[in-house]
Amino acid sequence: MNPILETIRRLFRERGDEAYIGEKVSQTEHALQAAWAAEKSGATPELITAALLHDVGHILDLEYTAGYDPLVDLQHENAGARWLEERFVPAVYEPVHLHVAAKRYLCATDPTYHDLLSEASRASLRAQKGPFSPTEAQEFEAHPFYRSAVELRRWDDIAKIPGLATPSLEHFLPFVEKSLA
Ligand code: FE
């Protein structure tokens, strides 16, 4: 077994039961629901891996231990993307890095999007500097991974359903293994 897969197992084992703050699911449930939504959409192994690990920044021990305030932007996407960058191909870490920007993008370009957000996600939007301006949205569209980031964002937003049945972490590890750098 690849040591990176072992580390991922350990992170979810040790910290996955923690609450996804502001939501009614755990970190593990949120990750599995996002990955499952990606797989059902026919996503690539890399994007399924990105969905599974998009919030790995929350369980890395770099933050969160002293309590998470959604009004303070802790930039978990940066911590997570940095960790992923050392281990995975760009098709994994780039969408993760952009998944908060994708929320700001969707708030600016999809009039129905803001209403779909959970209360916690709306609260954190303010700390994340709110919707993009038209110029910022255009710049975002120039990024080669922006579409992947938007797809990931939509799976992230629906992966908050208490009690939803999904495959286990083990089911997704073959996709993870295929996406290693
Ligand atoms: Fe998330």
Short mmCIF file of C-alpha atoms and ligand atoms in Angstrom, two decimals:
data_model
loop_
_atom_site.label_atom_id
_atom_site.label_comp_id
_atom_site.label_asym_id
_atom_site.label_seq_id
_atom_site.Cartn_x
_atom_site.Cartn_y
_atom_site.Cartn_z
CA MET A 1 0.00 0.00 0.00
CA ASN A 2 1.33 3.40 -1.00
CA PRO A 3 2.31 5.49 2.06
CA ILE A 4 0.23 8.43 0.83
CA LEU A 5 -2.88 6.25 0.82
CA GLU A 6 -1.97 5.15 4.34
CA THR A 7 -1.70 8.79 5.40
CA ILE A 8 -5.11 9.56 3.91
CA ARG A 9 -6.62 6.61 5.77
CA ARG A 10 -5.03 7.85 8.98
CA LEU A 11 -6.23 11.46 8.56
CA PHE A 12 -9.82 10.34 8.08
CA ARG A 13 -9.53 7.79 10.88
CA GLU A 14 -8.13 10.33 13.33
CA ARG A 15 -10.07 13.44 12.36
CA GLY A 16 -12.81 12.40 9.95
CA ASP A 17 -15.47 12.09 12.64
CA GLU A 18 -15.12 15.76 13.49
CA ALA A 19 -18.03 17.93 12.47
CA TYR A 20 -17.95 19.81 9.24
CA ILE A 21 -18.50 23.01 11.15
CA GLY A 22 -21.87 24.61 10.58
CA GLU A 23 -23.23 21.52 8.79
CA LYS A 24 -24.92 18.35 10.01
CA VAL A 25 -22.34 15.94 8.55
CA SER A 26 -18.85 14.90 9.59
CA GLN A 27 -15.70 15.62 7.60
CA THR A 28 -15.67 12.01 6.36
CA GLU A 29 -19.34 12.07 5.36
CA HIS A 30 -18.81 15.34 3.51
CA ALA A 31 -15.76 14.00 1.67
CA LEU A 32 -17.44 10.71 0.71
CA GLN A 33 -20.62 12.45 -0.45
CA ALA A 34 -18.61 14.85 -2.64
CA ALA A 35 -16.55 12.00 -4.13
CA TRP A 36 -19.66 9.91 -4.71
CA ALA A 37 -21.40 12.80 -6.49
CA ALA A 38 -18.29 13.18 -8.67
CA GLU A 39 -18.17 9.48 -9.53
CA LYS A 40 -21.88 9.38 -10.36
CA SER A 41 -21.34 12.35 -12.70
CA GLY A 42 -18.73 10.34 -14.62
CA ALA A 43 -15.82 12.49 -13.43
CA THR A 44 -12.20 11.50 -14.07
CA PRO A 45 -10.24 9.70 -11.33
CA GLU A 46 -8.37 12.96 -10.71
CA LEU A 47 -11.55 14.95 -10.18
CA ILE A 48 -13.08 12.24 -7.99
CA THR A 49 -9.87 12.43 -5.94
CA ALA A 50 -10.15 16.22 -5.80
CA ALA A 51 -13.74 15.90 -4.56
CA LEU A 52 -12.70 13.39 -1.90
CA LEU A 53 -9.78 15.51 -0.68
CA HIS A 54 -11.00 19.07 -1.34
CA ASP A 55 -11.27 19.82 2.38
CA VAL A 56 -8.17 17.91 3.45
CA GLY A 57 -6.93 21.30 4.67
CA HIS A 58 -9.47 20.98 7.48
CA ILE A 59 -8.10 17.68 8.78
CA LEU A 60 -4.38 18.35 8.37
CA ASP A 61 -3.96 19.73 11.86
CA LEU A 62 -2.76 23.10 10.58
CA GLU A 63 -5.90 24.80 11.77
CA TYR A 64 -9.26 23.92 13.21
CA THR A 65 -7.90 22.60 16.45
CA ALA A 66 -8.68 25.79 18.34
CA GLY A 67 -12.18 25.99 16.85
CA TYR A 68 -13.28 27.28 13.51
CA ASP A 69 -14.96 30.61 13.02
CA PRO A 70 -16.60 30.73 9.57
CA LEU A 71 -16.45 34.51 9.74
CA VAL A 72 -12.68 34.33 9.67
CA ASP A 73 -11.32 33.05 6.39
CA LEU A 74 -8.80 30.39 7.31
CA GLN A 75 -7.97 29.69 3.69
CA HIS A 76 -8.22 25.94 4.09
CA GLU A 77 -8.12 25.63 0.32
CA ASN A 78 -4.53 26.93 0.32
CA ALA A 79 -3.33 24.58 3.05
CA GLY A 80 -5.08 21.65 1.36
CA ALA A 81 -3.79 22.49 -2.12
CA ARG A 82 -0.22 22.83 -0.83
CA TRP A 83 -0.38 19.40 0.75
CA LEU A 84 -1.92 17.92 -2.39
CA GLU A 85 0.56 19.62 -4.70
CA GLU A 86 3.40 17.63 -3.17
CA ARG A 87 1.62 14.36 -3.87
CA PHE A 88 -0.78 14.61 -6.81
CA VAL A 89 -1.11 15.75 -10.42
CA PRO A 90 -2.39 19.30 -11.17
CA ALA A 91 -5.87 17.97 -12.12
CA VAL A 92 -6.26 17.17 -8.40
CA TYR A 93 -4.74 20.14 -6.61
CA GLU A 94 -5.67 22.96 -9.00
CA PRO A 95 -9.45 22.51 -8.64
CA VAL A 96 -9.02 22.17 -4.86
CA HIS A 97 -7.05 25.39 -4.77
CA LEU A 98 -9.83 27.10 -6.74
CA HIS A 99 -12.87 25.68 -4.96
CA VAL A 100 -13.49 28.75 -2.83
CA ALA A 101 -12.87 31.05 -5.80
CA ALA A 102 -15.41 28.92 -7.69
CA LYS A 103 -18.00 29.79 -5.08
CA ARG A 104 -17.29 33.51 -5.52
CA TYR A 105 -17.46 32.95 -9.29
CA LEU A 106 -20.81 31.14 -9.15
CA CYS A 107 -22.27 33.81 -6.86
CA ALA A 108 -21.34 36.38 -9.51
CA THR A 109 -22.50 34.46 -12.59
CA ASP A 110 -25.37 32.15 -11.58
CA PRO A 111 -28.34 34.08 -10.14
CA THR A 112 -29.81 30.93 -8.56
CA TYR A 113 -26.59 29.84 -6.90
CA HIS A 114 -26.54 31.92 -3.72
CA ASP A 115 -29.91 30.48 -2.61
CA LEU A 116 -28.49 26.95 -2.87
CA LEU A 117 -25.76 27.68 -0.35
CA SER A 118 -26.08 26.51 3.21
CA GLU A 119 -26.23 29.10 5.96
CA ALA A 120 -22.62 28.43 7.01
CA SER A 121 -21.48 28.71 3.42
CA ARG A 122 -23.21 32.07 3.04
CA ALA A 123 -21.60 33.28 6.24
CA SER A 124 -18.14 32.24 5.08
CA LEU A 125 -18.71 33.91 1.70
CA ARG A 126 -18.47 37.27 3.42
CA ALA A 127 -15.10 36.38 4.93
CA GLN A 128 -14.05 35.10 1.51
CA LYS A 129 -14.63 38.62 0.14
CA GLY A 130 -18.03 37.97 -1.49
CA PRO A 131 -18.95 37.47 -5.15
CA PHE A 132 -16.40 38.19 -7.87
CA SER A 133 -16.61 41.39 -9.86
CA PRO A 134 -17.23 40.91 -13.62
CA THR A 135 -13.49 41.40 -14.22
CA GLU A 136 -12.55 38.87 -11.57
CA ALA A 137 -15.05 36.40 -13.06
CA GLN A 138 -13.46 36.82 -16.47
CA GLU A 139 -10.00 36.27 -15.04
CA PHE A 140 -11.24 33.15 -13.31
CA GLU A 141 -12.51 31.76 -16.64
CA ALA A 142 -9.00 32.07 -18.04
CA HIS A 143 -7.73 29.45 -15.61
CA PRO A 144 -7.26 26.06 -17.32
CA PHE A 145 -8.92 24.27 -14.41
CA TYR A 146 -11.81 26.63 -13.81
CA ARG A 147 -14.48 24.26 -15.16
CA SER A 148 -13.20 21.45 -12.95
CA ALA A 149 -13.24 23.83 -9.99
CA VAL A 150 -16.87 24.78 -10.70
CA GLU A 151 -17.87 21.10 -10.96
CA LEU A 152 -16.08 20.36 -7.72
CA ARG A 153 -17.81 23.30 -6.06
CA ARG A 154 -21.26 22.01 -7.02
CA TRP A 155 -20.49 18.57 -5.54
CA ASP A 156 -19.12 20.27 -2.43
CA ASP A 157 -22.35 22.23 -2.00
CA ILE A 158 -24.61 19.16 -2.15
CA ALA A 159 -22.37 16.95 0.02
CA LYS A 160 -24.07 18.00 3.24
CA ILE A 161 -26.93 15.52 3.58
CA PRO A 162 -27.20 13.87 7.01
CA GLY A 163 -27.31 10.08 6.80
CA LEU A 164 -26.84 9.76 3.04
CA ALA A 165 -25.48 6.32 2.13
CA THR A 166 -22.22 6.34 0.16
CA PRO A 167 -19.43 3.88 -0.59
CA SER A 168 -16.64 3.80 2.01
CA LEU A 169 -13.23 5.49 1.80
CA GLU A 170 -11.72 2.21 0.54
CA HIS A 171 -13.94 2.35 -2.55
CA PHE A 172 -12.37 5.66 -3.59
CA LEU A 173 -8.71 4.85 -2.88
CA PRO A 174 -8.08 3.27 -6.32
CA PHE A 175 -9.01 6.64 -7.89
CA VAL A 176 -6.65 8.34 -5.46
CA GLU A 177 -3.84 5.94 -6.35
CA LYS A 178 -4.31 6.67 -10.08
CA SER A 179 -4.00 10.39 -9.43
CA LEU A 180 -0.65 10.38 -7.62
CA ALA A 181 2.08 12.52 -9.16
FE FE B 1 -16.30 21.29 1.35
#
